[in-house]
Short mmCIF file of N, CA and C and ligand atoms in Angstrom, two decimals:
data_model
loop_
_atom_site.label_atom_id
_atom_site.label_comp_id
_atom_site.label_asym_id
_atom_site.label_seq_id
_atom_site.Cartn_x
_atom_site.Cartn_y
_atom_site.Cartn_z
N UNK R 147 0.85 -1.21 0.00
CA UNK R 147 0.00 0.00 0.00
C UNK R 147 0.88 1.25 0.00
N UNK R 148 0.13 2.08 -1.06
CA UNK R 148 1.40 3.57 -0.79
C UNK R 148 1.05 4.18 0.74
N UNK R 149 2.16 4.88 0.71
CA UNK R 149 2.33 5.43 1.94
C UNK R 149 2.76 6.77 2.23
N UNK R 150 2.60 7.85 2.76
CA UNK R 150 3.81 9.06 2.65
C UNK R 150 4.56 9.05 3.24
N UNK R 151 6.27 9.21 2.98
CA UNK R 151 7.15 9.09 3.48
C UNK R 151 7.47 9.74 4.78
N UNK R 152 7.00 10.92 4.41
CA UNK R 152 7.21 11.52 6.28
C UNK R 152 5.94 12.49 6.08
N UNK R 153 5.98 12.73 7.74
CA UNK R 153 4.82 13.52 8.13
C UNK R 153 4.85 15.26 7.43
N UNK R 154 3.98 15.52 7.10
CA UNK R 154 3.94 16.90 6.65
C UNK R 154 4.15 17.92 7.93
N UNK R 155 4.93 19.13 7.25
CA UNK R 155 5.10 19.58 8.59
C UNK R 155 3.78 21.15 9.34
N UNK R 156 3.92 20.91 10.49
CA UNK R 156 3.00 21.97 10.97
C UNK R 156 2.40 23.24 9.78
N UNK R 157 3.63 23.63 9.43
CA UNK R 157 3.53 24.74 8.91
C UNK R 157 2.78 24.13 7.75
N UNK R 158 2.95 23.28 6.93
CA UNK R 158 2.55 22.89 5.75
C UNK R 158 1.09 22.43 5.88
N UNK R 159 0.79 21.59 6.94
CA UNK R 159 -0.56 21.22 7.30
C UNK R 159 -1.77 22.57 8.01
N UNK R 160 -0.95 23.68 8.32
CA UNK R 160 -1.62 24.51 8.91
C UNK R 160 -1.99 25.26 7.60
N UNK R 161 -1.40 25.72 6.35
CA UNK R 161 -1.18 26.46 5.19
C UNK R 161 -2.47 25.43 4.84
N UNK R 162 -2.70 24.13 4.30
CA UNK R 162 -4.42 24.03 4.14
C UNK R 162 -5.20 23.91 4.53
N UNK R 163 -4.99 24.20 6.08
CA UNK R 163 -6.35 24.52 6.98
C UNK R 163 -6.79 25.60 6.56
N UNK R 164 -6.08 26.69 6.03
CA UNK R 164 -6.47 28.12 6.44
C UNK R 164 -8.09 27.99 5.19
N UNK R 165 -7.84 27.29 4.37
CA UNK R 165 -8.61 27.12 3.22
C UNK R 165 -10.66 27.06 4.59
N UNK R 166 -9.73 26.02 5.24
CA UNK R 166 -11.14 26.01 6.30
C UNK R 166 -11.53 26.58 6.88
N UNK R 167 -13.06 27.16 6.64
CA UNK R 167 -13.31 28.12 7.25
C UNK R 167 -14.88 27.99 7.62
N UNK R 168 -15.53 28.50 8.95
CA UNK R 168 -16.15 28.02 9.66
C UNK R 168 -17.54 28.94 8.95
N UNK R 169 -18.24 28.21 8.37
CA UNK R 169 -19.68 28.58 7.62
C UNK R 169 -21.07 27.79 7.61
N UNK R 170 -21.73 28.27 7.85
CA UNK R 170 -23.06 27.78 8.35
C UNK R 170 -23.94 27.98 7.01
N UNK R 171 -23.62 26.59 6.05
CA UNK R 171 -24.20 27.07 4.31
C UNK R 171 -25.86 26.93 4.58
N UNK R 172 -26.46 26.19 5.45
CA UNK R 172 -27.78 25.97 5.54
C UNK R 172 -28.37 27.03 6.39
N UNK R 173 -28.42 28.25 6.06
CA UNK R 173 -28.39 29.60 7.05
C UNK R 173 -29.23 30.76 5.98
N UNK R 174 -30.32 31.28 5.81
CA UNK R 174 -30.95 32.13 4.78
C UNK R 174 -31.43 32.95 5.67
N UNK R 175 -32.29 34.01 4.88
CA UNK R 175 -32.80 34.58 4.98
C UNK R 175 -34.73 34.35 4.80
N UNK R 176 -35.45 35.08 6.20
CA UNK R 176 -36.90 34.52 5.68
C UNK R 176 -37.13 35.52 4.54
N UNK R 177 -38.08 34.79 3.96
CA UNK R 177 -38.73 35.48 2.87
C UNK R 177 -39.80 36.38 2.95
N UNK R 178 -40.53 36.20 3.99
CA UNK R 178 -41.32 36.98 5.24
C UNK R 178 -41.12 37.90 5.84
N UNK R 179 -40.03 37.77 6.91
CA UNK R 179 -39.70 38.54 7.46
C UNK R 179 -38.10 39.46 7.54
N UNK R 180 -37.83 38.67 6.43
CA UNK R 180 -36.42 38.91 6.14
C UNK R 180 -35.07 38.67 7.76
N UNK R 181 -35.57 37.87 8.34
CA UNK R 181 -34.53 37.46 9.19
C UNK R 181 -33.97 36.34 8.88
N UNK R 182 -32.68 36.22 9.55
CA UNK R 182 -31.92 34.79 9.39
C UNK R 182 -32.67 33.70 10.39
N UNK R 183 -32.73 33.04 9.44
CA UNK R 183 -33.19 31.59 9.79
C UNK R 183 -32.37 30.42 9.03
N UNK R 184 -32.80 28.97 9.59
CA UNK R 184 -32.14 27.79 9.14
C UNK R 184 -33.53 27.42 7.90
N UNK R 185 -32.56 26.98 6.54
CA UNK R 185 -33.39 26.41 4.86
C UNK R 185 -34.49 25.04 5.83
N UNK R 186 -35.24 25.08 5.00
CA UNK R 186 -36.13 24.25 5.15
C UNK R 186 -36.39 23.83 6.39
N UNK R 187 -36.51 25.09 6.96
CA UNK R 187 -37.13 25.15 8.49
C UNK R 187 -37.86 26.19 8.69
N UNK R 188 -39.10 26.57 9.56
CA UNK R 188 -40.05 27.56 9.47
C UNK R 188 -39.03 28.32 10.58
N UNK R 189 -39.74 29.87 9.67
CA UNK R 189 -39.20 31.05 10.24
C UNK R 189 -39.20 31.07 11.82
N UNK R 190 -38.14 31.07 12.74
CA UNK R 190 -38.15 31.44 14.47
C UNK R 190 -39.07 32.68 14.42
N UNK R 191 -38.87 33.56 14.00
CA UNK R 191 -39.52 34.86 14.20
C UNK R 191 -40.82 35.15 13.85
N UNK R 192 -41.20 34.69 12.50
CA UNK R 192 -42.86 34.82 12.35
C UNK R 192 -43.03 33.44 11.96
N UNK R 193 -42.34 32.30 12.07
CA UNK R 193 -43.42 31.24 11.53
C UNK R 193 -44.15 30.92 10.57
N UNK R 194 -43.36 31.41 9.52
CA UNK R 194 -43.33 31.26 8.34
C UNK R 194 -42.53 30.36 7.57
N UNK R 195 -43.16 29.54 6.86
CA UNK R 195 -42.42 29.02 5.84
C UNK R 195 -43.18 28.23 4.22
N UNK R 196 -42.16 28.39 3.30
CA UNK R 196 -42.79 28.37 2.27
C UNK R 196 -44.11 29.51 1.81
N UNK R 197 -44.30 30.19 2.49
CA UNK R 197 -45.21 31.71 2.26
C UNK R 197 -46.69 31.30 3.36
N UNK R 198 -46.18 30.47 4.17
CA UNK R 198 -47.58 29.72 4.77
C UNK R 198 -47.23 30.00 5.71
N UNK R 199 -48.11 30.52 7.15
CA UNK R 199 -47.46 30.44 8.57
C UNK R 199 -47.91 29.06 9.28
N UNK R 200 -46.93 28.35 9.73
CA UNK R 200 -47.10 27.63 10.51
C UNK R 200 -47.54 27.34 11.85
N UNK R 201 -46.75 28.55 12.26
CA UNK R 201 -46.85 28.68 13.57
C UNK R 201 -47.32 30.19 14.41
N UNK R 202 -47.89 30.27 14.76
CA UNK R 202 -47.81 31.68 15.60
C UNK R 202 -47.35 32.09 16.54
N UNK R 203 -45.58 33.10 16.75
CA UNK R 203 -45.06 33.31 17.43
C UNK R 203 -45.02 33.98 19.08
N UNK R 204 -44.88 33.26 19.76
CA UNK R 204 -45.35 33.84 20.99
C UNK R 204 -45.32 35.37 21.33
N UNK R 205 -43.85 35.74 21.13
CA UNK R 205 -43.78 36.96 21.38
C UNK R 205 -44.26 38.10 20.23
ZN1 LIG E 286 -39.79 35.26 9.13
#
């Protein structure tokens, strides 16, 4: 089985972390109320989703 000869070093393994970067892609905007909310989940704020309210928000 191949193998790599030696360990990559810090510096080299840290140089393609930087590529990683901490993003929350399932994160929109309502269409309603224009707040951030999570895709294919009804709006926290008005309870909205898909143009339908689901829910009616307490506060
Ligand atoms: Zn909303």
């Amino acid at each position: 089985m191949p193998n790599p000869k030696r360990r990559w070093s810090k510096s080299r393994r840290d140089k393609r972390r930087t590529h990683y970067k901490a993003t929350i892609s399932a994160l929109g905007t309502c269409s309603n109320c224009g707040e951030m909310k999570l895709t294919h989940r009804a709006c926290p704020s008005c309870g909205y989703y898909n143009e339908r309210s689901m829910f009616i928000p307490k506060s």
